[in-house]
């Protein structure tokens, strides 16, 4: 049977889609290749949020094709995911050796199309059509991480986005919002837990919009909170997370869920994008700085230990020094545990791309550097406060940087590295934190007091 190598760019949603495609192919008898050079089929699962991400995938594909011409003339190569969706056939016009372009509603057709291509029945295939019900097709899991059983898993609960932030290409690449049903999601989670998964992260573009049109409020609780409650019932599951919510419509029912549902981890990734009301309005974010701060206050009152991370864009068209100062001050005021900075990148067909007041690249770079310093400073303070404390982690596997050490996360989503071994994988452990860097904690197994 053929072997496949899938390389993933971008967000957790993309990681999840790649996993589902890999699982689908393995179920058909494919093996997973260790590198692109060794694979019969290479798929690049692409990201479109910034031009940079697209260029990286395009360059990678050129390299793969160049190598294949010399060494593996029969290799089948394809793009899938967001850039495949937004650029479609244009990708083959540009790189004629590409065999497959698979859009975001077509991941479940990967095996069928690869069969055609490998058998030589078709020269190339492009499928970026919308498909009803495709939100329910990302459900198969590989359930192995580097040969061991997976401890954590992503579950895709919905597809698409209706928000139309003026900078964002996602509504074009992922389509309008469509949600899976609660029983369907719960059944997938049960299967995962039965196979050893202890932590589940529910994924969607705006998870707090989940089921809004299809599932009515119950006792004042939104569809999303009803879903968390249903997942919370699953015996054997220890931890629930979700990403990403939108500050718009971040209801009190969701705030209150943290205090009420013990498996829901004290952590929130809440993208703010800017600290300036003027810029937030231009971005069509539909909340203010004050409203954002109010949500943070409520979350911290409900669950003081909560870890809060965010996304911030620098250099949005028209962003002045004063606007940027507002972002800097917001970072200090909130005290984010982690923040991801994105340099604004104009995207095709988005309203912001047509806004006249572009920010010069050197100004973007300079603001990026200042924001980076501020985020590090705040992150360092938040992380060093853990030194001397004992925290619970779920051990996920070997540390990325040093596989002689193990790593896991606290409930508030801090990465902890410690000297452990493979038998700790999948365990909840108490660790005493000995030291901290800006965004990582280092600990030792705590001596449990048995009195
Ligand atoms: N330019 C820069 N960053 C962007 N993001 C989305 N679109 C753009 C863009 N055009 C960022 C946002 C979002 C994250 C996933 O990507 O911060 O939260």
Short mmCIF file of C-alpha atoms and ligand atoms in Angstrom, two decimals:
data_model
loop_
_atom_site.label_atom_id
_atom_site.label_comp_id
_atom_site.label_asym_id
_atom_site.label_seq_id
_atom_site.Cartn_x
_atom_site.Cartn_y
_atom_site.Cartn_z
CA UNK A 1 0.00 0.00 0.00
CA UNK A 2 1.18 3.56 -0.57
CA UNK A 3 2.68 5.71 2.15
CA UNK A 4 1.64 9.28 2.90
CA UNK A 5 3.30 12.27 4.53
CA UNK A 6 1.13 15.19 5.63
CA UNK A 7 2.65 18.52 6.60
CA UNK A 8 0.42 20.94 8.46
CA UNK A 9 0.61 24.73 8.58
CA UNK A 10 -1.51 26.99 10.78
CA UNK A 11 -4.02 26.49 13.54
CA UNK A 12 -5.27 23.59 15.66
CA UNK A 13 -8.21 23.21 13.31
CA UNK A 14 -5.72 22.40 10.56
CA UNK A 15 -3.90 19.92 12.80
CA UNK A 16 -7.20 18.24 13.48
CA UNK A 17 -8.13 18.12 9.77
CA UNK A 18 -4.75 16.57 8.95
CA UNK A 19 -5.24 13.97 11.64
CA UNK A 20 -8.66 13.08 10.24
CA UNK A 21 -7.24 12.72 6.71
CA UNK A 22 -4.34 10.60 8.01
CA UNK A 23 -6.78 8.38 9.92
CA UNK A 24 -8.93 8.00 6.82
CA UNK A 25 -5.92 6.95 4.74
CA UNK A 26 -4.56 4.57 7.40
CA UNK A 27 -8.01 2.93 7.53
CA UNK A 28 -7.65 2.30 3.77
CA UNK A 29 -4.28 0.62 4.33
CA UNK A 30 -1.87 3.52 3.78
CA UNK A 31 1.19 3.76 6.00
CA UNK A 32 2.48 7.02 7.45
CA UNK A 33 5.86 7.97 5.99
CA UNK A 34 8.56 9.43 8.24
CA UNK A 35 9.48 12.18 5.76
CA UNK A 36 8.31 13.65 2.49
CA UNK A 37 11.27 12.08 0.65
CA UNK A 38 10.10 8.60 1.65
CA UNK A 39 6.41 9.11 0.83
CA UNK A 40 4.39 8.00 -2.18
CA UNK A 41 1.93 10.81 -1.44
CA UNK A 42 2.72 14.21 0.08
CA UNK A 43 -0.08 16.52 1.21
CA UNK A 44 0.43 20.07 2.47
CA UNK A 45 -2.42 21.24 4.68
CA UNK A 46 -2.29 24.99 4.25
CA UNK A 47 -3.06 28.20 6.12
CA UNK A 48 -4.23 31.47 4.56
CA UNK A 49 -4.51 33.90 7.48
CA UNK A 50 -1.35 35.71 6.40
CA UNK A 51 0.51 35.88 3.12
CA UNK A 52 3.58 34.52 4.85
CA UNK A 53 1.87 31.24 5.64
CA UNK A 54 0.82 30.87 1.99
CA UNK A 55 4.31 31.65 0.67
CA UNK A 56 5.88 29.10 3.02
CA UNK A 57 3.60 26.35 1.73
CA UNK A 58 4.13 27.39 -1.91
CA UNK A 59 7.92 27.32 -1.48
CA UNK A 60 7.73 23.97 0.26
CA UNK A 61 5.71 22.54 -2.62
CA UNK A 62 8.24 23.84 -5.18
CA UNK A 63 11.02 22.10 -3.25
CA UNK A 64 9.07 18.85 -3.03
CA UNK A 65 8.33 18.88 -6.74
CA UNK A 66 11.98 19.67 -7.56
CA UNK A 67 13.17 16.71 -5.49
CA UNK A 68 10.49 14.38 -6.81
CA UNK A 69 11.49 15.14 -10.41
CA UNK A 70 14.94 13.78 -9.62
CA UNK A 71 14.15 11.00 -7.21
CA UNK A 72 10.49 10.00 -7.19
CA UNK A 73 8.79 10.81 -10.49
CA UNK A 74 5.64 8.90 -9.44
CA UNK A 75 5.13 10.80 -6.21
CA UNK A 76 1.61 12.28 -5.92
CA UNK A 77 1.53 15.74 -4.31
CA UNK A 78 -1.36 17.93 -3.21
CA UNK A 79 -2.51 21.01 -1.39
CA UNK A 80 -5.43 20.82 0.98
CA UNK A 81 -7.17 23.15 3.43
CA UNK A 82 -7.47 26.91 3.45
CA UNK A 83 -5.15 27.97 0.63
CA UNK A 84 -6.44 25.09 -1.51
CA UNK A 85 -9.94 26.45 -0.92
CA UNK A 86 -9.16 30.10 -1.62
CA UNK A 87 -6.87 29.60 -4.63
CA UNK A 88 -8.26 26.40 -6.17
CA UNK A 89 -7.17 25.66 -9.71
CA UNK A 90 -4.85 28.67 -9.74
CA UNK A 91 -2.45 26.50 -7.73
CA UNK A 92 -2.15 24.00 -10.55
CA UNK A 93 -1.78 26.78 -13.13
CA UNK A 94 1.12 28.04 -11.08
CA UNK A 95 2.65 24.66 -10.19
CA UNK A 96 1.54 22.25 -12.95
CA UNK A 97 3.07 19.23 -11.19
CA UNK A 98 0.57 19.48 -8.35
CA UNK A 99 -1.87 16.57 -8.60
CA UNK A 100 -4.53 17.40 -6.03
CA UNK A 101 -6.19 20.55 -4.66
CA UNK A 102 -8.61 19.62 -1.89
CA UNK A 103 -10.82 22.30 -0.31
CA UNK A 104 -11.92 22.63 3.32
CA UNK A 105 -15.24 20.85 2.82
CA UNK A 106 -13.67 17.88 1.03
CA UNK A 107 -11.19 16.31 3.45
CA UNK A 108 -13.31 13.15 3.59
CA UNK A 109 -12.81 12.61 -0.15
CA UNK A 110 -9.01 12.43 0.10
CA UNK A 111 -8.73 8.62 -0.15
CA UNK A 112 -11.06 8.38 -3.12
CA UNK A 113 -9.21 11.10 -5.06
CA UNK A 114 -5.79 9.69 -4.23
CA UNK A 115 -6.92 6.28 -5.54
CA UNK A 116 -7.76 7.90 -8.86
CA UNK A 117 -4.47 9.74 -9.05
CA UNK A 118 -2.27 6.83 -7.94
CA UNK A 119 -3.95 4.55 -10.47
CA UNK A 120 -3.33 7.16 -13.17
CA UNK A 121 -7.02 7.40 -14.03
CA UNK A 122 -6.91 11.18 -13.67
CA UNK A 123 -4.02 13.56 -14.18
CA UNK A 124 -5.10 16.09 -11.61
CA UNK A 125 -8.11 16.79 -9.38
CA UNK A 126 -9.37 20.09 -7.98
CA UNK A 127 -12.38 20.00 -5.64
CA UNK A 128 -13.30 23.11 -3.70
CA UNK A 129 -17.10 22.81 -3.91
CA UNK A 130 -19.25 23.46 -0.87
CA UNK A 131 -20.72 20.26 0.54
CA UNK A 132 -23.72 20.07 2.81
CA UNK A 133 -23.01 18.17 6.01
CA UNK A 134 -19.24 18.41 5.65
CA UNK A 135 -19.00 19.79 9.22
CA UNK A 136 -19.78 16.27 10.43
CA UNK A 137 -17.03 14.54 8.47
CA UNK A 138 -14.00 15.46 10.60
CA UNK A 139 -14.49 12.64 13.11
CA UNK A 140 -11.85 9.91 12.69
CA UNK A 141 -8.75 9.99 14.89
CA UNK A 142 -5.35 8.35 14.69
CA UNK A 143 -5.15 7.95 18.47
CA UNK A 144 -1.44 7.38 18.48
CA UNK A 145 1.20 9.95 19.25
CA UNK A 146 4.71 8.82 18.34
CA UNK A 147 3.79 5.18 18.81
CA UNK A 148 2.11 5.71 22.17
CA UNK A 149 -1.56 6.17 22.95
CA UNK A 150 -2.82 9.74 22.73
CA UNK A 151 -3.67 11.44 26.01
CA UNK A 152 -5.16 14.62 24.59
CA UNK A 153 -7.37 15.11 21.54
CA UNK A 154 -8.98 17.84 19.49
CA UNK A 155 -12.64 17.51 18.53
CA UNK A 156 -14.04 19.71 15.79
CA UNK A 157 -17.53 20.89 16.81
CA UNK A 158 -18.32 23.25 13.96
CA UNK A 159 -17.00 24.71 10.74
CA UNK A 160 -16.93 28.20 9.30
CA UNK A 161 -17.50 31.72 10.55
CA UNK A 162 -20.14 34.42 10.01
CA UNK A 163 -18.37 37.23 11.80
CA UNK A 164 -16.55 38.85 8.87
CA UNK A 165 -13.84 40.70 10.74
CA UNK A 166 -12.51 43.11 8.14
CA UNK A 167 -8.99 41.62 8.14
CA UNK A 168 -9.95 37.97 7.99
CA UNK A 169 -10.05 35.51 5.10
CA UNK A 170 -11.54 32.66 7.15
CA UNK A 171 -15.20 33.18 6.14
CA UNK A 172 -14.02 32.66 2.54
CA UNK A 173 -11.81 29.66 3.24
CA UNK A 174 -14.05 27.89 5.75
CA UNK A 175 -17.50 29.03 4.62
CA UNK A 176 -20.48 30.02 6.78
CA UNK A 177 -21.00 28.63 10.28
CA UNK A 178 -22.29 25.04 10.48
CA UNK A 179 -22.47 23.09 13.73
CA UNK A 180 -22.52 19.36 14.45
CA UNK A 181 -25.16 17.98 16.80
CA UNK A 182 -24.47 17.45 20.51
CA UNK A 183 -25.04 13.63 20.38
CA UNK A 184 -22.67 13.34 17.42
CA UNK A 185 -19.91 15.25 19.22
CA UNK A 186 -20.45 13.41 22.51
CA UNK A 187 -20.26 10.06 20.76
CA UNK A 188 -16.90 11.00 19.22
CA UNK A 189 -15.65 12.13 22.65
CA UNK A 190 -16.79 8.86 24.25
CA UNK A 191 -14.83 6.85 21.70
CA UNK A 192 -11.75 8.92 22.40
CA UNK A 193 -12.07 8.48 26.17
CA UNK A 194 -12.60 4.73 25.75
CA UNK A 195 -9.28 4.59 23.93
CA UNK A 196 -7.40 6.40 26.72
CA UNK A 197 -7.82 10.11 25.99
CA UNK A 198 -8.13 12.15 29.20
CA UNK A 199 -8.28 15.71 27.88
CA UNK A 200 -10.42 17.01 25.03
CA UNK A 201 -10.21 20.41 23.35
CA UNK A 202 -13.38 21.43 21.51
CA UNK A 203 -12.51 23.31 18.33
CA UNK A 204 -14.28 25.89 16.22
CA UNK A 205 -13.63 29.28 14.62
CA UNK A 206 -15.95 30.93 17.18
CA UNK A 207 -16.94 28.21 19.61
CA UNK A 208 -19.36 30.36 21.57
CA UNK A 209 -21.46 30.69 18.40
CA UNK A 210 -21.84 26.91 18.40
CA UNK A 211 -25.37 25.73 17.57
CA UNK A 212 -26.81 29.21 17.89
CA UNK A 213 -29.37 28.80 15.13
CA UNK A 214 -30.18 25.12 15.69
CA UNK A 215 -30.22 24.55 19.45
CA UNK A 216 -32.48 26.76 21.63
CA UNK A 217 -31.40 28.19 24.98
CA UNK A 218 -32.12 25.84 27.90
CA UNK A 219 -32.46 27.32 31.41
CA UNK A 220 -30.73 30.42 30.06
CA UNK A 221 -27.79 28.34 28.84
CA UNK A 222 -26.42 28.68 25.34
CA UNK A 223 -25.99 25.72 23.01
CA UNK A 224 -22.24 25.82 23.63
CA UNK A 225 -22.61 25.55 27.40
CA UNK A 226 -25.12 22.72 26.89
CA UNK A 227 -22.49 20.96 24.79
CA UNK A 228 -19.80 21.40 27.46
CA UNK A 229 -22.21 19.99 30.05
CA UNK A 230 -22.89 16.95 27.88
CA UNK A 231 -19.17 16.30 27.35
CA UNK A 232 -18.59 16.86 31.07
CA UNK A 233 -20.83 13.85 31.82
CA UNK A 234 -18.41 11.44 30.14
CA UNK A 235 -16.86 9.18 32.74
CA UNK A 236 -13.10 8.79 32.51
CA UNK A 237 -12.61 12.22 30.93
CA UNK A 238 -10.57 14.48 33.24
CA UNK A 239 -10.21 17.74 31.39
CA UNK A 240 -12.13 19.87 28.89
CA UNK A 241 -10.79 22.89 27.00
CA UNK A 242 -12.05 24.85 24.01
CA UNK A 243 -10.66 27.26 21.45
CA UNK A 244 -11.39 29.90 20.30
CA UNK A 245 -14.25 31.90 21.74
CA UNK A 246 -15.02 35.45 20.55
CA UNK A 247 -15.47 38.22 23.12
CA UNK A 248 -18.73 39.06 21.35
CA UNK A 249 -21.49 37.07 22.98
CA UNK A 250 -19.19 35.76 25.73
CA UNK A 251 -22.14 35.17 28.01
CA UNK A 252 -22.34 34.89 31.78
CA UNK A 253 -23.43 31.26 31.30
CA UNK A 254 -19.98 30.50 29.87
CA UNK A 255 -18.19 32.47 32.61
CA UNK A 256 -20.20 30.66 35.24
CA UNK A 257 -19.49 27.24 33.65
CA UNK A 258 -15.87 27.49 34.82
CA UNK A 259 -16.91 27.68 38.46
CA UNK A 260 -19.53 24.94 38.09
CA UNK A 261 -17.98 22.27 35.86
CA UNK A 262 -14.91 20.76 37.51
CA UNK A 263 -13.47 19.22 34.31
CA UNK A 264 -13.49 22.55 32.49
CA UNK A 265 -9.88 23.74 32.80
CA UNK A 266 -9.15 27.23 34.09
CA UNK A 267 -7.89 28.57 30.81
CA UNK A 268 -9.22 30.80 28.04
CA UNK A 269 -7.78 31.84 24.70
CA UNK A 270 -9.66 35.04 24.00
CA UNK A 271 -8.41 36.91 20.92
CA UNK A 272 -8.52 40.67 21.52
CA UNK A 273 -6.70 41.84 18.33
CA UNK A 274 -6.29 45.46 19.54
CA UNK A 275 -6.61 47.57 22.67
CA UNK A 276 -7.99 50.58 20.80
CA UNK A 277 -11.74 51.03 20.43
CA UNK A 278 -11.20 52.93 17.18
CA UNK A 279 -9.26 50.01 15.65
CA UNK A 280 -11.65 47.40 17.09
CA UNK A 281 -14.44 49.20 15.27
CA UNK A 282 -12.51 49.29 11.99
CA UNK A 283 -11.84 45.58 12.44
CA UNK A 284 -15.57 44.90 12.98
CA UNK A 285 -14.89 43.12 16.25
CA UNK A 286 -18.15 44.47 17.78
CA UNK A 287 -16.84 44.81 21.36
CA UNK A 288 -14.94 47.55 23.12
CA UNK A 289 -11.80 47.50 25.23
CA UNK A 290 -14.04 48.10 28.27
CA UNK A 291 -16.27 45.15 27.43
CA UNK A 292 -13.20 42.93 26.93
CA UNK A 293 -11.83 43.97 30.34
CA UNK A 294 -15.21 43.29 31.90
CA UNK A 295 -15.18 39.71 30.57
CA UNK A 296 -11.66 39.20 31.96
CA UNK A 297 -12.79 40.52 35.36
CA UNK A 298 -15.78 38.21 35.41
CA UNK A 299 -13.66 35.22 34.43
CA UNK A 300 -11.12 35.95 37.16
CA UNK A 301 -13.87 36.41 39.72
CA UNK A 302 -15.42 33.08 38.74
CA UNK A 303 -12.08 31.25 38.69
CA UNK A 304 -9.10 33.23 39.98
CA UNK A 305 -6.50 30.74 38.72
CA UNK A 306 -7.55 31.15 35.09
CA UNK A 307 -4.77 31.42 32.50
CA UNK A 308 -5.62 33.87 29.73
CA UNK A 309 -4.01 34.03 26.31
CA UNK A 310 -4.83 36.14 23.27
CA UNK A 311 -4.07 37.06 19.65
CA UNK A 312 -3.07 40.60 18.69
CA UNK A 313 -2.64 42.14 15.24
CA UNK A 314 -0.08 44.92 14.82
CA UNK A 315 -0.15 47.35 11.93
CA UNK A 316 -3.83 47.18 11.02
CA UNK A 317 -4.54 49.92 8.43
CA UNK A 318 -4.83 53.30 10.12
CA UNK A 319 -3.35 52.11 13.46
CA UNK A 320 -1.79 55.23 15.02
CA UNK A 321 0.84 55.44 17.76
CA UNK A 322 -1.99 56.25 20.19
CA UNK A 323 -3.94 53.17 19.08
CA UNK A 324 -0.84 51.04 19.49
CA UNK A 325 -0.19 52.48 22.96
CA UNK A 326 -3.68 51.35 23.89
CA UNK A 327 -2.73 47.81 22.86
CA UNK A 328 0.47 47.96 24.93
CA UNK A 329 -1.41 49.21 27.96
CA UNK A 330 -4.11 46.56 27.56
CA UNK A 331 -1.45 43.83 27.64
CA UNK A 332 -0.20 45.16 30.99
CA UNK A 333 -3.66 45.79 32.35
CA UNK A 334 -4.92 42.28 31.59
CA UNK A 335 -1.64 40.53 32.38
CA UNK A 336 -1.98 37.91 29.65
CA UNK A 337 -0.26 34.61 30.37
CA UNK A 338 0.56 34.29 26.69
CA UNK A 339 -0.12 36.43 23.60
CA UNK A 340 0.46 35.64 19.94
CA UNK A 341 1.35 38.62 17.74
CA UNK A 342 0.39 38.75 14.07
CA UNK A 343 1.73 41.36 11.67
CA UNK A 344 -1.20 42.61 9.63
CA UNK A 345 -1.28 41.02 6.19
CA UNK A 346 -3.79 42.18 3.54
CA UNK A 347 -6.00 39.29 2.42
CA UNK A 348 -7.84 38.96 -0.87
CA UNK A 349 -11.46 40.24 -0.91
CA UNK A 350 -11.39 41.47 2.71
CA UNK A 351 -12.55 45.05 3.46
CA UNK A 352 -9.33 45.93 5.32
CA UNK A 353 -7.25 45.16 2.23
CA UNK A 354 -8.95 48.12 0.53
CA UNK A 355 -8.42 50.51 3.46
CA UNK A 356 -6.11 53.28 2.33
CA UNK A 357 -3.97 53.98 5.39
CA UNK A 358 -1.47 51.13 5.12
CA UNK A 359 1.18 51.02 7.84
CA UNK A 360 4.77 50.94 6.60
CA UNK A 361 6.57 47.63 7.11
CA UNK A 362 9.31 49.15 9.27
CA UNK A 363 6.66 50.62 11.59
CA UNK A 364 4.99 47.21 11.81
CA UNK A 365 8.35 45.62 12.67
CA UNK A 366 9.10 48.22 15.30
CA UNK A 367 5.66 47.88 16.93
CA UNK A 368 5.99 44.12 16.81
CA UNK A 369 9.29 44.34 18.72
CA UNK A 370 7.85 46.65 21.37
CA UNK A 371 4.76 44.50 21.85
CA UNK A 372 6.90 41.36 21.98
CA UNK A 373 8.97 42.87 24.81
CA UNK A 374 5.86 43.85 26.73
CA UNK A 375 4.30 40.39 26.33
CA UNK A 376 7.54 38.75 27.50
CA UNK A 377 7.73 41.01 30.51
CA UNK A 378 4.15 40.26 31.52
CA UNK A 379 4.53 36.53 30.75
CA UNK A 380 7.71 36.31 32.83
CA UNK A 381 5.97 37.87 35.83
CA UNK A 382 2.95 35.55 35.48
CA UNK A 383 5.14 32.46 35.15
CA UNK A 384 7.68 33.27 37.87
CA UNK A 385 4.79 33.60 40.33
CA UNK A 386 4.45 29.80 40.05
CA UNK A 387 7.92 29.07 41.45
CA UNK A 388 7.58 27.21 44.74
CA UNK A 389 3.98 26.19 44.07
CA UNK A 390 2.68 22.67 43.45
CA UNK A 391 0.57 22.24 40.32
CA UNK A 392 -1.27 19.37 38.70
CA UNK A 393 -0.27 18.45 35.15
CA UNK A 394 -1.48 15.93 32.63
CA UNK A 395 1.67 14.36 31.15
CA UNK A 396 1.51 14.48 27.35
CA UNK A 397 4.85 13.03 26.26
CA UNK A 398 8.52 13.87 25.69
CA UNK A 399 9.48 17.54 25.68
CA UNK A 400 9.82 19.00 22.18
CA UNK A 401 13.21 20.55 22.83
CA UNK A 402 14.72 17.68 24.82
CA UNK A 403 13.12 14.29 24.50
CA UNK A 404 14.97 12.99 27.57
CA UNK A 405 12.48 15.09 29.55
CA UNK A 406 8.71 14.93 29.74
CA UNK A 407 6.14 17.67 29.36
CA UNK A 408 2.55 18.35 30.27
CA UNK A 409 0.19 21.21 30.97
CA UNK A 410 -1.37 22.65 34.07
CA UNK A 411 -5.11 23.16 34.08
CA UNK A 412 -4.43 26.84 33.36
CA UNK A 413 -2.52 25.73 30.24
CA UNK A 414 1.05 26.39 31.34
CA UNK A 415 3.65 24.08 29.85
CA UNK A 416 5.68 22.26 32.50
CA UNK A 417 8.87 20.32 31.73
CA UNK A 418 10.28 17.76 34.18
CA UNK A 419 12.63 14.77 34.43
CA UNK A 420 10.22 11.93 33.93
CA UNK A 421 9.91 8.93 31.67
CA UNK A 422 7.51 7.30 29.26
CA UNK A 423 5.51 5.54 31.98
CA UNK A 424 4.29 8.96 33.20
CA UNK A 425 2.52 9.60 29.93
CA UNK A 426 -1.23 10.05 30.39
CA UNK A 427 -0.95 10.49 34.15
CA UNK A 428 -2.16 13.39 36.23
CA UNK A 429 0.86 14.32 38.37
CA UNK A 430 1.60 16.90 41.02
CA UNK A 431 4.81 18.80 40.38
CA UNK A 432 6.61 21.34 42.47
CA UNK A 433 7.72 24.24 40.29
CA UNK A 434 11.43 24.95 40.70
CA UNK A 435 12.00 27.60 38.06
CA UNK A 436 10.30 29.50 35.25
CA UNK A 437 11.25 31.01 31.91
CA UNK A 438 8.99 33.49 30.09
CA UNK A 439 6.46 30.89 29.00
CA UNK A 440 7.57 27.55 30.45
CA UNK A 441 7.69 26.13 33.97
CA UNK A 442 10.20 23.52 35.18
CA UNK A 443 9.26 21.20 38.02
CA UNK A 444 9.93 18.05 40.02
CA UNK A 445 7.45 15.42 41.14
CA UNK A 446 6.01 16.65 44.45
CA UNK A 447 6.29 14.41 47.46
CA UNK A 448 2.69 13.71 48.29
CA UNK A 449 1.86 14.08 51.94
CA UNK A 450 -0.01 10.89 52.85
CA UNK A 451 -1.16 11.93 56.33
N1 LIG B 1 -3.28 39.63 9.16
C1 LIG B 1 -2.65 39.33 10.34
N2 LIG B 1 -3.16 38.51 11.25
C2 LIG B 1 -4.35 37.94 11.01
N3 LIG B 1 -5.10 37.10 11.72
C3 LIG B 1 -6.21 36.80 11.02
N4 LIG B 1 -6.20 37.48 9.86
C4 LIG B 1 -5.06 38.21 9.82
C5 LIG B 1 -4.48 39.09 8.88
N5 LIG B 1 -5.09 39.40 7.74
C6 LIG B 1 -4.72 36.64 13.05
C7 LIG B 1 -5.74 37.04 14.13
C8 LIG B 1 -6.39 35.73 14.48
C9 LIG B 1 -5.24 34.77 14.26
C10 LIG B 1 -5.61 33.34 14.15
O1 LIG B 1 -4.67 35.23 13.06
O2 LIG B 1 -5.07 37.57 15.25
O3 LIG B 1 -6.88 35.70 15.80
#
